[in-house]
Amino acid sequence: DIACCNAGICKLAPFEEMTDQIRDQHINVNIKGVWNTCQATIKPMLKQRAGAIVIASSVTGDLVADAGEAAYAMTKAALVGLTKALAVEYADRNIRVNCSQLGYARTPMVEKMALESNPEHPEVPIQDIAAAVPMKRLAKPQEVGELFAFLGSDESSYLTGSQIVIDGGSTLPETMSMGTN
């Protein structure tokens, strides 16, 4: 069996203006949602002595961050720690736990953020993001799904505790120093 733990919200605000409510919403969805899914799926996997869990994190938090993303970055970085802790705890029982770290993908969350930042021309922020990616585009949801399928398959049977970055090259040191991010 495979469990895909994919939960996420991102509400941007300057840190000094971020309310307890916004922080707690991020914790409840981004951390607790994934935690609860992992906990619910571990039990049947233990009974069958096999399974794969794929946790959807982000490059934000562990690798990069932008202003206004404190709550999002904090919660997505926490998922990397959860991935590693669960991988160590369950490896000897044939349960693998890995983490995808996504850059930008053409998802409803990204489209909503683009609409909020430029209501009259929401394509402009998406084009700006794509221009900053070395591959000059956002990830397709299908590409992310294919990574999840691979991480849940027997073809990745020796991977556990891994962080797989899927960002079109955005976090490569060369692109960071050239100011493309």
XYZ file of N, CA and C in Angstrom:
543
model
N 0.832 -1.192 0.000
C 0.000 0.000 0.000
C 0.869 1.244 0.000
N 0.286 2.319 -0.499
C 0.954 3.619 -0.500
C 0.011 4.657 0.100
N 0.571 5.510 0.927
C -0.173 6.647 1.465
C 0.481 7.913 0.944
N -0.309 8.749 0.301
C 0.175 10.040 -0.179
C -0.369 11.105 0.761
N 0.523 11.700 1.509
C 0.134 12.698 2.509
C 0.372 14.078 1.930
N -0.660 14.636 1.348
C -0.553 15.893 0.626
C -1.605 16.853 1.160
N -1.170 17.756 2.024
C -2.074 18.764 2.569
C -1.323 20.077 2.616
N -1.969 21.142 2.196
C -1.247 22.397 2.260
C -2.107 23.620 2.068
N -1.810 24.616 2.883
C -2.334 25.960 2.691
C -1.153 26.915 2.804
N -1.290 28.070 2.196
C -0.254 29.095 2.293
C -0.937 30.454 2.305
N -0.914 31.086 3.454
C -1.467 32.431 3.596
C -0.306 33.366 3.887
N -0.068 34.279 2.972
C 1.066 35.186 3.092
C 0.718 36.384 3.967
N 1.671 36.745 4.822
C 1.523 37.941 5.657
C 2.879 38.274 6.249
N 3.164 39.551 6.449
C 4.398 39.893 7.158
C 4.382 39.233 8.538
N 5.537 38.804 9.006
C 5.611 38.068 10.267
C 4.952 38.832 11.412
N 5.203 40.125 11.496
C 4.664 40.899 12.619
C 3.145 41.033 12.552
N 2.562 40.756 11.400
C 1.110 40.828 11.239
C 0.454 39.452 11.219
N 1.249 38.404 11.279
C 0.697 37.059 11.221
C -0.004 36.748 12.544
N -1.266 36.457 12.455
C -2.064 36.206 13.655
C -1.883 34.768 14.132
N -2.275 34.547 15.376
C -2.271 33.182 15.906
C -3.177 32.291 15.061
N -4.277 32.861 14.575
C -5.214 32.090 13.760
C -4.551 31.609 12.468
N -3.825 32.489 11.788
C -3.140 32.091 10.549
C -2.083 31.036 10.848
N -1.282 31.267 11.900
C -0.262 30.286 12.277
C -0.902 28.931 12.572
N -1.969 28.943 13.368
C -2.617 27.692 13.754
C -3.273 26.990 12.566
N -3.808 27.758 11.612
C -4.369 27.141 10.400
C -3.281 26.378 9.647
N -2.108 26.978 9.529
C -0.992 26.304 8.861
C -0.603 25.035 9.610
N -0.506 25.115 10.918
C -0.147 23.941 11.718
C -1.211 22.861 11.570
N -2.476 23.251 11.659
C -3.562 22.269 11.598
C -3.631 21.547 10.258
N -3.465 22.273 9.171
C -3.547 21.643 7.848
C -2.212 21.009 7.464
N -1.157 21.809 7.468
C 0.118 21.366 6.903
C 0.834 20.333 7.757
N 0.724 20.421 9.075
C 1.399 19.441 9.930
C 0.415 18.392 10.438
N -0.633 18.833 11.132
C -1.542 17.860 11.740
C -2.261 17.009 10.698
N -2.612 17.593 9.563
C -3.266 16.807 8.516
C -2.382 15.673 8.038
N -1.108 15.974 7.828
C -0.153 14.947 7.396
C 0.105 13.961 8.531
N 0.292 14.465 9.734
C 0.524 13.618 10.914
C -0.605 12.594 11.061
N -1.850 13.080 11.024
C -3.003 12.198 11.206
C -3.098 11.150 10.104
N -2.812 11.548 8.874
C -2.838 10.590 7.766
C -1.761 9.529 7.954
N -0.567 9.951 8.319
C 0.522 8.990 8.562
C 0.143 8.024 9.681
N -0.380 8.559 10.768
C -0.721 7.714 11.904
C -1.814 6.705 11.538
N -2.790 7.137 10.779
C -3.877 6.237 10.385
C -3.404 5.153 9.430
N -2.439 5.460 8.577
C -1.998 4.472 7.590
C -0.878 3.572 8.102
N -0.142 4.014 9.101
C 0.946 3.183 9.646
C 0.386 1.891 10.234
N -0.736 1.969 10.925
C -1.271 0.790 11.620
C -1.561 -0.367 10.664
N -2.292 -0.157 9.566
C -2.491 -1.280 8.644
C -1.194 -1.726 7.972
N -0.294 -0.787 7.720
C 0.991 -1.162 7.120
C 1.796 -2.044 8.065
N 1.714 -1.779 9.359
C 2.410 -2.622 10.337
C 1.854 -4.042 10.321
N 0.538 -4.164 10.187
C -0.082 -5.496 10.144
C 0.390 -6.292 8.935
N 0.538 -5.631 7.793
C 0.973 -6.347 6.591
C 2.488 -6.317 6.413
N 3.188 -5.633 7.327
C 4.647 -5.536 7.328
C 5.196 -4.999 6.006
N 4.494 -4.019 5.457
C 4.957 -3.379 4.219
C 4.149 -2.116 3.976
N 4.772 -1.189 3.278
C 4.063 0.017 2.889
C 5.016 1.125 2.503
N 4.460 2.139 1.887
C 5.231 3.318 1.502
C 4.389 4.554 1.784
N 5.029 5.514 2.412
C 4.381 6.792 2.690
C 5.162 7.869 1.956
N 4.444 8.712 1.232
C 5.063 9.849 0.553
C 4.448 11.111 1.142
N 5.302 11.929 1.727
C 4.866 13.176 2.346
C 5.189 14.326 1.394
N 4.190 15.135 1.106
C 4.386 16.298 0.236
C 4.806 17.487 1.087
N 6.044 17.892 0.907
C 6.543 19.086 1.571
C 6.757 20.142 0.500
N 7.751 20.956 0.680
C 8.015 22.056 -0.243
C 9.487 22.412 -0.166
N 9.985 23.052 -1.206
C 11.340 23.598 -1.109
C 11.345 24.758 -0.119
N 10.182 25.364 0.083
C 10.067 26.459 1.048
C 10.162 25.906 2.459
N 11.023 26.510 3.236
C 11.184 26.113 4.631
C 12.488 25.421 4.885
N 12.750 24.364 4.146
C 13.973 23.591 4.335
C 15.101 24.090 3.438
N 14.763 24.569 2.251
C 15.783 24.986 1.286
C 15.763 26.482 0.997
N 14.597 27.059 0.900
C 14.454 28.488 0.607
C 13.256 29.039 1.378
N 13.127 30.339 1.396
C 11.938 30.992 1.963
C 11.870 32.412 1.421
N 10.683 32.940 1.384
C 10.464 34.324 0.976
C 9.769 35.073 2.105
N 9.829 36.374 2.037
C 9.137 37.211 3.011
C 7.650 36.887 2.992
N 7.048 36.877 4.154
C 5.618 36.621 4.269
C 5.251 35.158 4.372
N 6.250 34.272 4.335
C 5.976 32.832 4.329
C 6.356 32.128 5.631
N 6.450 32.850 6.733
C 6.950 32.250 7.974
C 6.144 31.022 8.400
N 4.834 31.118 8.417
C 4.016 29.990 8.868
C 4.120 28.817 7.896
N 4.067 29.106 6.616
C 4.178 28.051 5.607
C 5.547 27.385 5.677
N 6.594 28.191 5.726
C 7.956 27.650 5.766
C 8.167 26.789 7.002
N 7.701 27.254 8.145
C 7.849 26.504 9.390
C 7.178 25.136 9.292
N 5.960 25.113 8.770
C 5.225 23.853 8.739
C 5.767 22.887 7.692
N 6.202 23.399 6.559
C 6.739 22.503 5.532
C 8.110 21.958 5.930
N 8.915 22.750 6.637
C 10.195 22.242 7.143
C 9.957 21.150 8.184
N 8.912 21.289 8.973
C 8.588 20.270 9.975
C 8.311 18.915 9.325
N 7.756 18.926 8.124
C 7.447 17.665 7.440
C 8.706 16.907 7.040
N 9.785 17.622 6.785
C 11.060 16.960 6.484
C 11.527 16.201 7.722
N 11.431 16.825 8.886
C 11.788 16.151 10.130
C 10.903 14.949 10.399
N 9.612 15.079 10.155
C 8.686 13.963 10.337
C 9.049 12.815 9.406
N 9.371 13.127 8.168
C 9.776 12.100 7.199
C 10.946 11.292 7.727
N 11.976 11.969 8.184
C 13.181 11.287 8.650
C 12.910 10.471 9.910
N 12.133 11.029 10.841
C 11.821 10.312 12.078
C 11.040 9.029 11.791
N 10.035 9.121 10.931
C 9.243 7.933 10.602
C 10.057 6.926 9.800
N 10.911 7.408 8.911
C 11.750 6.501 8.115
C 12.639 5.662 9.021
N 13.249 6.287 10.009
C 14.116 5.557 10.946
C 13.297 4.581 11.786
N 12.151 5.039 12.251
C 11.338 4.220 13.151
C 10.762 2.975 12.483
N 10.455 3.050 11.195
C 9.740 1.944 10.553
C 10.519 1.212 9.468
N 11.748 1.584 9.217
C 12.532 0.933 8.154
C 12.676 -0.566 8.386
N 12.889 -0.973 9.623
C 13.086 -2.401 9.899
C 11.789 -3.204 9.809
N 10.675 -2.513 9.579
C 9.395 -3.198 9.400
C 8.875 -3.033 7.977
N 9.802 -2.716 7.081
C 9.517 -2.649 5.648
C 8.495 -1.569 5.287
N 8.521 -0.484 6.053
C 7.692 0.670 5.721
C 8.646 1.808 5.379
N 8.518 2.288 4.156
C 9.381 3.368 3.671
C 8.644 4.693 3.756
N 9.377 5.735 4.119
C 8.791 7.070 4.208
C 9.729 8.038 3.496
N 9.210 8.711 2.494
C 9.990 9.679 1.726
C 9.206 10.975 1.592
N 9.908 11.994 1.160
C 9.341 13.332 1.115
C 9.606 13.965 -0.248
N 8.561 14.462 -0.878
C 8.752 15.262 -2.089
C 8.815 16.720 -1.664
N 9.743 17.446 -2.251
C 9.858 18.877 -1.965
C 9.608 19.623 -3.266
N 8.403 20.115 -3.386
C 7.938 20.744 -4.613
C 8.271 22.230 -4.632
N 8.682 22.686 -5.802
C 8.782 24.122 -6.048
C 7.394 24.598 -6.444
N 7.293 25.279 -7.559
C 5.987 25.741 -8.017
C 5.403 24.766 -9.031
N 4.136 24.435 -8.829
C 3.377 23.625 -9.778
C 2.085 24.372 -10.079
N 1.518 24.088 -11.213
C 0.267 24.737 -11.620
C -0.876 24.061 -10.874
N -1.061 24.469 -9.615
C -2.086 23.897 -8.748
C -3.115 24.968 -8.402
N -4.267 24.567 -7.877
C -5.252 25.564 -7.449
C -4.684 26.545 -6.413
N -3.799 26.073 -5.519
C -3.226 26.971 -4.519
C -2.376 28.057 -5.179
N -1.564 27.687 -6.151
C -0.722 28.661 -6.849
C -1.590 29.610 -7.673
N -2.604 29.085 -8.322
C -3.497 29.947 -9.101
C -4.245 30.932 -8.201
N -4.634 30.489 -7.008
C -5.302 31.384 -6.058
C -4.346 32.479 -5.603
N -3.111 32.112 -5.301
C -2.120 33.108 -4.890
C -1.880 34.124 -6.011
N -1.830 33.647 -7.246
C -1.627 34.546 -8.389
C -2.808 35.496 -8.544
N -4.010 34.984 -8.392
C -5.214 35.809 -8.498
C -5.251 36.866 -7.398
N -4.854 36.475 -6.181
C -4.838 37.427 -5.068
C -3.788 38.519 -5.280
N -2.663 38.166 -5.890
C -1.607 39.163 -6.075
C -1.852 40.066 -7.287
N -2.623 39.584 -8.269
C -2.914 40.394 -9.452
C -4.297 40.002 -9.986
N -5.362 40.508 -9.346
C -6.719 40.092 -9.714
C -7.086 40.331 -11.179
N -6.553 41.387 -11.776
C -6.914 41.693 -13.162
C -6.142 40.851 -14.170
N -4.932 40.445 -13.810
C -4.085 39.669 -14.719
C -3.364 38.559 -13.949
N -4.093 37.532 -13.511
C -3.466 36.489 -12.693
C -2.400 35.675 -13.427
N -2.395 35.727 -14.752
C -1.361 34.996 -15.501
C 0.012 35.646 -15.353
N 0.045 36.939 -15.065
C 1.326 37.651 -14.959
C 2.196 37.080 -13.841
N 1.685 36.903 -12.606
C 2.550 36.318 -11.582
C 3.004 34.897 -11.926
N 2.150 34.132 -12.578
C 2.535 32.770 -12.964
C 3.643 32.822 -14.008
N 3.532 33.739 -14.963
C 4.598 33.903 -15.964
C 5.899 34.370 -15.316
N 5.796 35.242 -14.316
C 6.987 35.716 -13.602
C 7.672 34.576 -12.853
N 6.873 33.736 -12.212
C 7.435 32.577 -11.507
C 8.134 31.665 -12.506
N 7.453 31.360 -13.604
C 8.032 30.466 -14.619
C 9.331 31.031 -15.175
N 9.395 32.330 -15.375
C 10.607 32.954 -15.918
C 11.801 32.787 -14.981
N 11.546 32.668 -13.677
C 12.626 32.521 -12.697
C 13.084 31.075 -12.522
N 12.358 30.136 -13.102
C 12.714 28.715 -13.008
C 13.663 28.387 -14.160
N 14.790 27.715 -13.894
C 15.706 27.381 -14.990
C 15.037 26.649 -16.151
N 14.038 25.810 -15.880
C 13.336 25.107 -16.955
C 12.238 25.961 -17.588
N 12.055 27.175 -17.082
C 11.136 28.180 -17.639
C 9.669 27.765 -17.630
N 9.299 26.967 -16.650
C 7.897 26.588 -16.516
C 7.640 26.084 -15.103
N 6.380 25.975 -14.755
C 5.981 25.373 -13.496
C 5.833 23.872 -13.706
N 5.928 23.124 -12.623
C 5.704 21.679 -12.708
C 4.244 21.420 -13.066
N 4.035 20.337 -13.769
C 2.675 19.892 -14.064
C 2.246 18.959 -12.928
N 1.002 19.050 -12.470
C 0.551 18.135 -11.420
C 0.817 16.667 -11.767
N 0.709 16.305 -13.044
C 0.971 14.928 -13.473
C 2.407 14.514 -13.152
N 3.353 15.437 -13.310
C 4.756 15.122 -13.016
C 4.953 14.837 -11.530
N 4.257 15.581 -10.707
C 4.335 15.358 -9.265
C 3.703 14.008 -8.931
N 2.577 13.714 -9.552
C 1.921 12.420 -9.347
C 2.799 11.250 -9.753
N 3.545 11.425 -10.833
C 4.453 10.359 -11.276
C 5.572 10.131 -10.268
N 6.052 11.202 -9.637
C 7.054 11.041 -8.580
C 6.461 10.269 -7.407
N 5.243 10.623 -7.016
C 4.581 9.909 -5.926
C 4.418 8.430 -6.272
N 3.999 8.148 -7.496
C 3.829 6.751 -7.917
C 5.155 6.002 -7.844
N 6.236 6.626 -8.294
C 7.558 5.999 -8.217
C 7.942 5.727 -6.768
N 7.752 6.716 -5.897
C 8.142 6.544 -4.498
C 7.295 5.494 -3.786
N 6.116 5.230 -4.291
C 5.281 4.180 -3.717
C 5.497 2.820 -4.336
N 6.281 2.757 -5.394
C 6.459 1.502 -6.130
C 7.649 0.699 -5.619
N 7.706 -0.546 -6.069
C 8.846 -1.409 -5.743
C 10.133 -0.915 -6.388
N 10.027 -0.093 -7.420
C 11.222 0.448 -8.074
C 12.023 1.362 -7.150
N 11.402 1.843 -6.087
C 12.112 2.687 -5.118
C 12.241 1.979 -3.769
N 12.309 0.664 -3.811
C 12.270 -0.133 -2.581
C 13.442 0.099 -1.635
N 14.517 0.715 -2.094
C 15.660 0.972 -1.215
C 15.749 2.441 -0.801
N 14.739 3.216 -1.119
C 14.695 4.624 -0.712
C 13.836 4.774 0.531
N 14.395 5.349 1.563
C 13.601 5.758 2.724
C 14.302 6.922 3.407
N 13.516 7.840 3.917
C 14.065 9.032 4.550
C 14.620 10.036 3.560
N 14.299 9.865 2.296
C 14.857 10.723 1.244
C 13.990 11.954 1.013
N 14.656 13.022 0.640
C 14.001 14.258 0.233
C 14.239 14.396 -1.267
N 13.184 14.335 -2.043
C 13.285 14.436 -3.492
C 12.782 15.818 -3.909
N 13.689 16.631 -4.426
C 13.338 17.985 -4.853
C 12.828 17.933 -6.288
N 11.663 18.517 -6.504
C 11.063 18.582 -7.836
C 10.675 20.043 -8.082
N 11.673 20.798 -8.612
C 11.494 22.244 -8.718
C 12.034 22.841 -10.009
N 12.312 22.027 -11.004
C 12.806 22.548 -12.278
C 14.166 23.214 -12.184
N 14.893 22.929 -11.109
C 16.230 23.485 -10.928
C 16.280 24.782 -10.137
N 15.161 25.210 -9.592
C 15.100 26.516 -8.920
C 16.018 26.658 -7.720
N 16.294 25.574 -7.025
C 17.112 25.677 -5.811
C 18.563 25.275 -6.035
N 18.958 25.091 -7.281
C 20.367 24.806 -7.559
C 21.208 26.009 -7.155
N 22.362 25.784 -6.530
C 23.191 26.920 -6.080
C 23.504 27.917 -7.192
N 23.737 27.447 -8.394
C 24.070 28.344 -9.499
C 22.924 29.292 -9.812
N 21.693 28.809 -9.737
C 20.555 29.675 -10.043
C 20.291 30.642 -8.905
N 20.559 30.218 -7.692
C 20.347 31.102 -6.542
C 21.322 32.277 -6.598
N 22.584 32.018 -6.938
C 23.580 33.089 -6.951
C 23.413 34.022 -8.148
N 22.762 33.546 -9.202
C 22.543 34.389 -10.384
C 21.296 35.257 -10.231
N 20.573 35.072 -9.140
C 19.391 35.897 -8.915
C 18.193 35.489 -9.729
N 18.143 34.227 -10.173
C 16.968 33.800 -10.928
C 15.837 33.407 -10.003
N 16.073 33.374 -8.715
C 15.007 33.077 -7.747
C 14.611 34.311 -7.003
